[in-house]
Amino acid sequence: MSGGAVINQWQTPEEAREAGWDALVGAEDFFLRPDWMRVLQDSAGAWMGYLTARADGRVLAALPMVRATRDSPWSLGRTDLLIRHCAEEGMDGAAGILTGLGEVERLMPSMMCGGRHLGRTRLMLHPDAGAETAHQVLEQAERLASRDGCRSICLPYVDASDRIQRDVLRERGYISHLSGQFASLALPGEGFMDYALALPARRSRRVRAERRRIEASDVGITLAPLDAADIPRLAALETRLFAKYGMTGWDPKRSEAVLRAAAERLGDGALVSRAVLDGTVVGFALVLSHDRAWFAHRAGFDYEAVGKLPLYYELLYYTLADHAPRHGVRTVHHGIGSTDAKVSRGCSLSAQYLYVKELS
């Protein structure tokens, strides 16, 4: 497809930043910031690349890419496994696509576009850019993926509100199905009690009772920048969470790599909500900060030590509600998964769609 924009490919997020990438990063695009993409490039063990489209002296579009293979351990960020997971979960349209494909493994290796995060993966477009620019960038991504030996190209979590991208993907022959619900929490007032009282009455009573149980326990709760000394323990706790939900065989060294890269690259922008019992961390949540919003990213728990204490809700909701005002934060993005739990704590949802196209 012809057009006026010049498409450039970059090998590092720093090169992409020099080309003007940051001008397209929006308030909800923490995971598309070059700083975070450097964290991934340092820890993902996969090829990553970046496309920009430039015209009239400014960047009009940007798209990150990462190559996924059958060895990539990304159960919810890999084309074949994600389609199968969505079909098993009964997500709209997924079973039909799985049946139509037959052997979903034929899609691998696959070029994943729009970011490696779970939710709101996208082609970033300048407000003055339109469908033609989107077509140009995606055409180049498809060409590069095919040249690289990929058998498919995929954007795993396109937001329902992203009309230009969804229309262009459909026009280019991508097929799609529901892939999740992205949850966000708008925090009212000035702390936990204002948050709790804004919930429906019955839920509010339960939330306040859960907070009292935490306060009456021997567990101490803190929110502070990620401490490198904690990383091995946090990685072990995340591995336990994965094992509880069926993701066996996870190497905690992978978690350590991400956490170390986050500590080195993000500094105080990487916060950890911690639960400590008898001097040992028994639960944590990693929260990343960008443009007056927080992004809950990963968590883990010592389930034997925690017992039935509601530490998941404490670390990911109640503690954050308490601390958000002093950080100027009004929104916490909780991403996909555990939808019922997130809605029960006040989150609103936005549908996500997987788009995939087989390549010659």
XYZ file of C-alpha atoms in Angstrom:
360
model
C 0.000 0.000 0.000
C 1.408 3.380 -0.937
C 1.522 6.405 1.333
C 3.555 9.408 2.378
C 5.050 8.120 5.650
C 8.571 6.729 5.871
C 8.716 3.496 7.884
C 11.870 2.833 9.889
C 12.874 -0.234 11.879
C 14.883 0.066 15.099
C 16.689 -2.616 17.072
C 16.593 -1.014 20.520
C 14.072 1.055 22.492
C 16.716 3.760 22.847
C 16.912 4.106 19.061
C 13.117 4.243 18.932
C 13.121 6.974 21.560
C 15.640 8.999 19.561
C 13.284 8.671 16.582
C 10.454 10.334 18.547
C 8.661 7.341 20.076
C 7.854 9.128 23.347
C 5.656 11.675 21.571
C 3.067 8.929 20.976
C 3.071 7.382 24.467
C -0.237 8.122 26.178
C -1.266 8.233 29.829
C -2.251 4.547 29.820
C 0.780 3.340 27.836
C 3.254 2.593 30.623
C 4.192 -0.731 29.026
C 4.963 1.002 25.717
C 7.502 3.375 27.256
C 11.077 2.759 26.068
C 12.202 2.371 29.701
C 9.862 -0.590 30.172
C 10.616 -2.049 26.750
C 14.271 -2.027 27.755
C 13.304 -4.045 30.847
C 11.686 -6.599 28.548
C 14.536 -6.619 26.052
C 16.947 -7.275 28.921
C 14.889 -10.129 30.366
C 12.584 -11.709 27.770
C 15.172 -13.801 25.935
C 13.457 -13.023 22.611
C 14.084 -10.878 19.546
C 12.411 -7.480 19.805
C 12.091 -4.706 17.221
C 10.388 -1.344 16.821
C 8.754 0.393 13.875
C 8.055 4.098 13.460
C 6.274 5.980 10.703
C 7.408 9.534 10.033
C 6.034 12.279 7.784
C 6.207 16.067 7.711
C 8.946 16.095 10.329
C 7.052 14.194 13.017
C 6.375 10.637 14.125
C 2.857 9.521 13.215
C 2.870 5.891 14.371
C 4.896 3.390 16.394
C 4.681 -0.369 16.849
C 6.759 -2.733 19.031
C 7.296 -6.343 17.914
C 8.519 -9.473 19.681
C 9.096 -12.910 18.162
C 7.385 -15.773 19.997
C 8.325 -19.401 19.422
C 7.086 -22.709 20.791
C 9.749 -22.349 23.475
C 8.545 -18.940 24.685
C 7.105 -19.389 28.213
C 4.320 -16.840 27.777
C 1.068 -18.695 28.352
C -1.095 -15.595 27.922
C 1.205 -13.731 25.546
C 1.839 -16.313 22.853
C -0.511 -16.746 19.894
C -1.124 -20.498 20.000
C -1.453 -20.815 23.776
C -3.595 -17.703 24.086
C -6.096 -18.837 21.447
C -6.356 -22.223 23.139
C -6.755 -20.623 26.570
C -9.498 -18.276 25.346
C -11.368 -21.196 23.767
C -11.137 -23.191 26.998
C -12.451 -20.179 28.929
C -15.414 -19.851 26.560
C -14.462 -16.378 25.324
C -16.613 -15.179 22.455
C -15.371 -16.340 19.050
C -12.308 -18.229 20.286
C -13.676 -21.785 19.929
C -14.698 -21.118 16.333
C -11.270 -19.802 15.431
C -9.564 -22.711 17.178
C -11.734 -25.187 15.270
C -11.114 -23.398 11.991
C -7.362 -23.461 12.475
C -7.254 -27.135 13.336
C -3.699 -27.346 14.636
C -3.158 -23.998 16.313
C 0.563 -24.782 16.560
C 0.802 -24.071 12.837
C 0.753 -20.359 13.779
C 4.171 -20.622 15.422
C 6.570 -18.922 15.373
C 4.449 -15.802 15.608
C 5.285 -12.112 15.584
C 3.513 -10.505 18.556
C 2.841 -6.809 18.002
C 1.696 -3.933 20.157
C 3.688 -4.824 23.251
C 4.301 -7.896 25.380
C 2.011 -6.775 28.202
C -1.353 -8.367 28.960
C -3.963 -5.842 27.904
C -4.193 -2.848 25.581
C -1.519 -3.918 23.102
C -1.651 -1.440 20.279
C -0.257 0.394 17.319
C 0.264 3.910 18.637
C -1.094 6.583 16.305
C -0.748 10.363 16.364
C -4.145 12.128 16.481
C -3.465 13.430 12.952
C -2.638 9.964 11.610
C -5.341 7.874 10.032
C -6.041 4.475 8.593
C -3.548 4.862 5.745
C -0.630 5.229 8.161
C -1.856 2.265 10.195
C -2.005 0.174 7.017
C 1.556 1.137 6.112
C 3.010 0.178 9.492
C 1.141 -3.115 9.684
C 2.105 -3.971 6.115
C 5.761 -3.486 7.024
C 5.348 -5.553 10.215
C 3.804 -8.382 8.181
C 6.623 -8.207 5.656
C 9.281 -8.342 8.376
C 7.521 -11.189 10.191
C 7.298 -13.237 7.002
C 10.939 -12.549 6.174
C 11.860 -13.691 9.689
C 10.138 -17.034 9.160
C 7.072 -16.299 11.276
C 3.928 -18.153 10.289
C 1.555 -15.616 11.784
C 1.346 -12.087 13.128
C -0.760 -11.254 16.163
C -1.927 -8.353 18.311
C -3.135 -10.209 21.399
C -5.085 -7.576 23.351
C -6.587 -4.791 21.253
C -8.938 -2.600 23.264
C -12.566 -2.423 22.188
C -12.329 1.375 22.010
C -9.451 1.337 19.489
C -11.665 1.746 16.422
C -9.063 2.766 13.819
C -6.768 -0.132 14.641
C -9.614 -2.651 14.737
C -11.023 -1.473 11.404
C -7.605 -1.603 9.732
C -6.847 -5.063 11.099
C -10.156 -6.352 9.796
C -9.507 -4.802 6.374
C -6.106 -6.508 6.280
C -7.644 -9.939 6.773
C -7.000 -10.531 10.459
C -9.464 -12.730 12.322
C -10.369 -11.952 15.924
C -11.952 -13.163 19.124
C -12.409 -11.898 22.661
C -9.193 -12.344 24.657
C -9.967 -10.755 28.024
C -11.321 -7.856 30.007
C -8.996 -5.029 31.048
C -9.767 -3.803 34.563
C -9.152 -0.302 35.894
C -10.006 1.192 39.286
C -10.836 4.873 39.708
C -10.049 5.834 43.302
C -12.457 8.265 44.964
C -11.623 10.429 47.936
C -8.491 10.422 50.046
C -7.680 6.925 51.228
C -8.944 3.466 52.057
C -12.091 4.474 53.893
C -13.294 6.736 51.073
C -12.614 3.906 48.626
C -14.452 1.346 50.772
C -17.477 3.564 51.397
C -17.868 4.213 47.660
C -18.555 0.498 47.084
C -22.079 -0.969 47.294
C -23.114 -1.289 50.954
C -22.768 -5.064 51.303
C -19.415 -5.125 49.538
C -18.239 -2.149 51.559
C -18.917 -3.967 54.822
C -16.951 -6.987 53.626
C -14.007 -4.896 52.472
C -13.801 -3.043 55.784
C -14.009 -6.343 57.678
C -11.143 -7.721 55.594
C -9.056 -4.683 56.418
C -9.732 -5.169 60.134
C -8.550 -8.791 59.857
C -5.264 -7.630 58.354
C -4.823 -4.972 61.033
C -5.488 -7.534 63.784
C -2.956 -10.006 62.367
C 0.802 -10.134 62.895
C 1.425 -9.237 59.258
C 3.004 -5.860 58.538
C 2.199 -4.020 55.298
C 4.511 -1.575 53.517
C 4.653 0.238 50.178
C 8.125 1.283 49.058
C 10.438 1.235 46.015
C 11.550 -2.205 44.899
C 14.541 -3.309 46.996
C 17.044 -5.425 45.086
C 17.709 -7.436 48.254
C 14.116 -8.731 48.154
C 14.215 -9.946 44.555
C 15.044 -13.646 45.112
C 12.229 -13.935 47.656
C 9.737 -12.102 45.445
C 10.630 -14.344 42.512
C 10.035 -17.439 44.655
C 6.629 -16.090 45.728
C 5.599 -15.361 42.149
C 6.611 -18.901 41.183
C 4.285 -20.236 43.894
C 1.436 -18.168 42.479
C 2.070 -19.562 39.002
C 2.156 -23.112 40.344
C -1.148 -22.626 42.167
C -2.832 -21.685 38.910
C -1.366 -24.532 36.877
C 1.713 -22.887 35.389
C 4.230 -25.512 36.439
C 7.850 -25.567 35.409
C 8.340 -21.801 35.739
C 11.953 -20.942 36.513
C 12.100 -18.275 39.249
C 15.222 -16.943 37.559
C 12.922 -15.540 34.875
C 11.047 -13.558 37.517
C 14.329 -12.414 39.010
C 15.488 -11.125 35.624
C 12.386 -8.957 35.193
C 12.504 -7.653 38.754
C 16.207 -6.797 38.555
C 15.745 -5.017 35.255
C 12.781 -3.091 36.713
C 14.801 -2.035 39.756
C 17.722 -0.894 37.617
C 15.735 0.893 34.920
C 12.749 2.349 36.764
C 14.119 3.289 40.174
C 11.401 4.712 42.411
C 8.890 4.173 39.606
C 8.791 0.492 40.602
C 6.951 0.132 43.913
C 6.360 -3.008 45.949
C 3.428 -3.522 48.253
C 4.764 -6.071 50.778
C 3.331 -8.258 53.514
C 5.911 -9.265 56.130
C 5.445 -11.914 58.835
C 8.179 -12.587 61.414
C 10.699 -10.779 59.250
C 9.885 -12.737 56.080
C 8.050 -11.433 53.024
C 4.923 -13.599 52.612
C 3.221 -11.631 49.859
C 3.957 -8.861 47.386
C 2.600 -6.863 44.472
C 4.755 -4.933 42.009
C 3.177 -1.618 41.033
C 4.605 0.567 38.276
C 4.061 4.321 38.148
C 3.386 6.517 35.119
C 1.603 9.852 34.608
C -0.410 9.869 37.866
C -1.508 6.270 37.454
C -0.357 2.942 38.836
C -0.105 -0.311 36.900
C -0.341 -3.504 38.969
C 2.042 -5.855 37.218
C 2.916 -9.025 39.149
C 2.397 -10.610 42.556
C 3.138 -13.673 44.654
C 2.257 -15.248 47.988
C 3.421 -17.813 50.525
C 0.067 -19.567 50.698
C 0.913 -21.716 53.725
C 2.048 -18.733 55.776
C -0.792 -16.503 54.591
C -3.579 -18.971 55.290
C -6.952 -17.308 54.735
C -5.826 -13.746 55.284
C -7.075 -11.599 52.342
C -3.581 -10.440 51.384
C -4.352 -10.357 47.660
C -6.952 -7.652 48.213
C -4.865 -5.864 50.843
C -1.749 -5.562 48.700
C -3.419 -4.816 45.365
C -6.378 -2.684 46.485
C -6.516 -1.509 50.105
C -2.883 -0.489 50.578
C -2.855 1.220 47.182
C -6.048 3.129 48.010
C -4.393 4.361 51.208
C -1.180 5.522 49.568
C -2.457 6.783 46.203
C -3.422 10.341 47.275
C 0.071 11.243 48.504
C 1.445 10.076 45.133
C -1.138 12.064 43.175
C -2.588 8.801 41.810
C -6.284 8.496 40.990
C -6.341 5.361 38.835
C -4.919 1.878 39.265
C -4.855 -0.338 36.178
C -5.208 -4.000 37.131
C -5.040 -5.533 33.643
C -6.637 -8.820 32.641
C -7.543 -11.969 34.574
C -9.448 -12.604 37.830
C -12.281 -10.521 36.401
C -14.877 -11.293 39.059
C -12.472 -10.431 41.870
C -11.571 -7.134 40.231
C -15.170 -6.121 39.596
C -15.997 -6.996 43.208
C -13.442 -4.394 44.325
C -14.798 -1.610 42.136
C -12.979 -2.027 38.815
C -14.547 -1.137 35.483
C -13.870 -3.330 32.442
C -12.943 -2.844 28.807
C -13.085 -5.772 26.346
C -9.851 -6.939 24.687
C -9.607 -8.740 21.347
C -6.940 -10.952 19.820
C -6.260 -10.312 16.130
C -4.237 -12.862 14.149
C -3.302 -13.313 10.493
C -1.549 -16.287 8.921
C 1.415 -15.428 6.729
C 2.518 -17.074 3.510
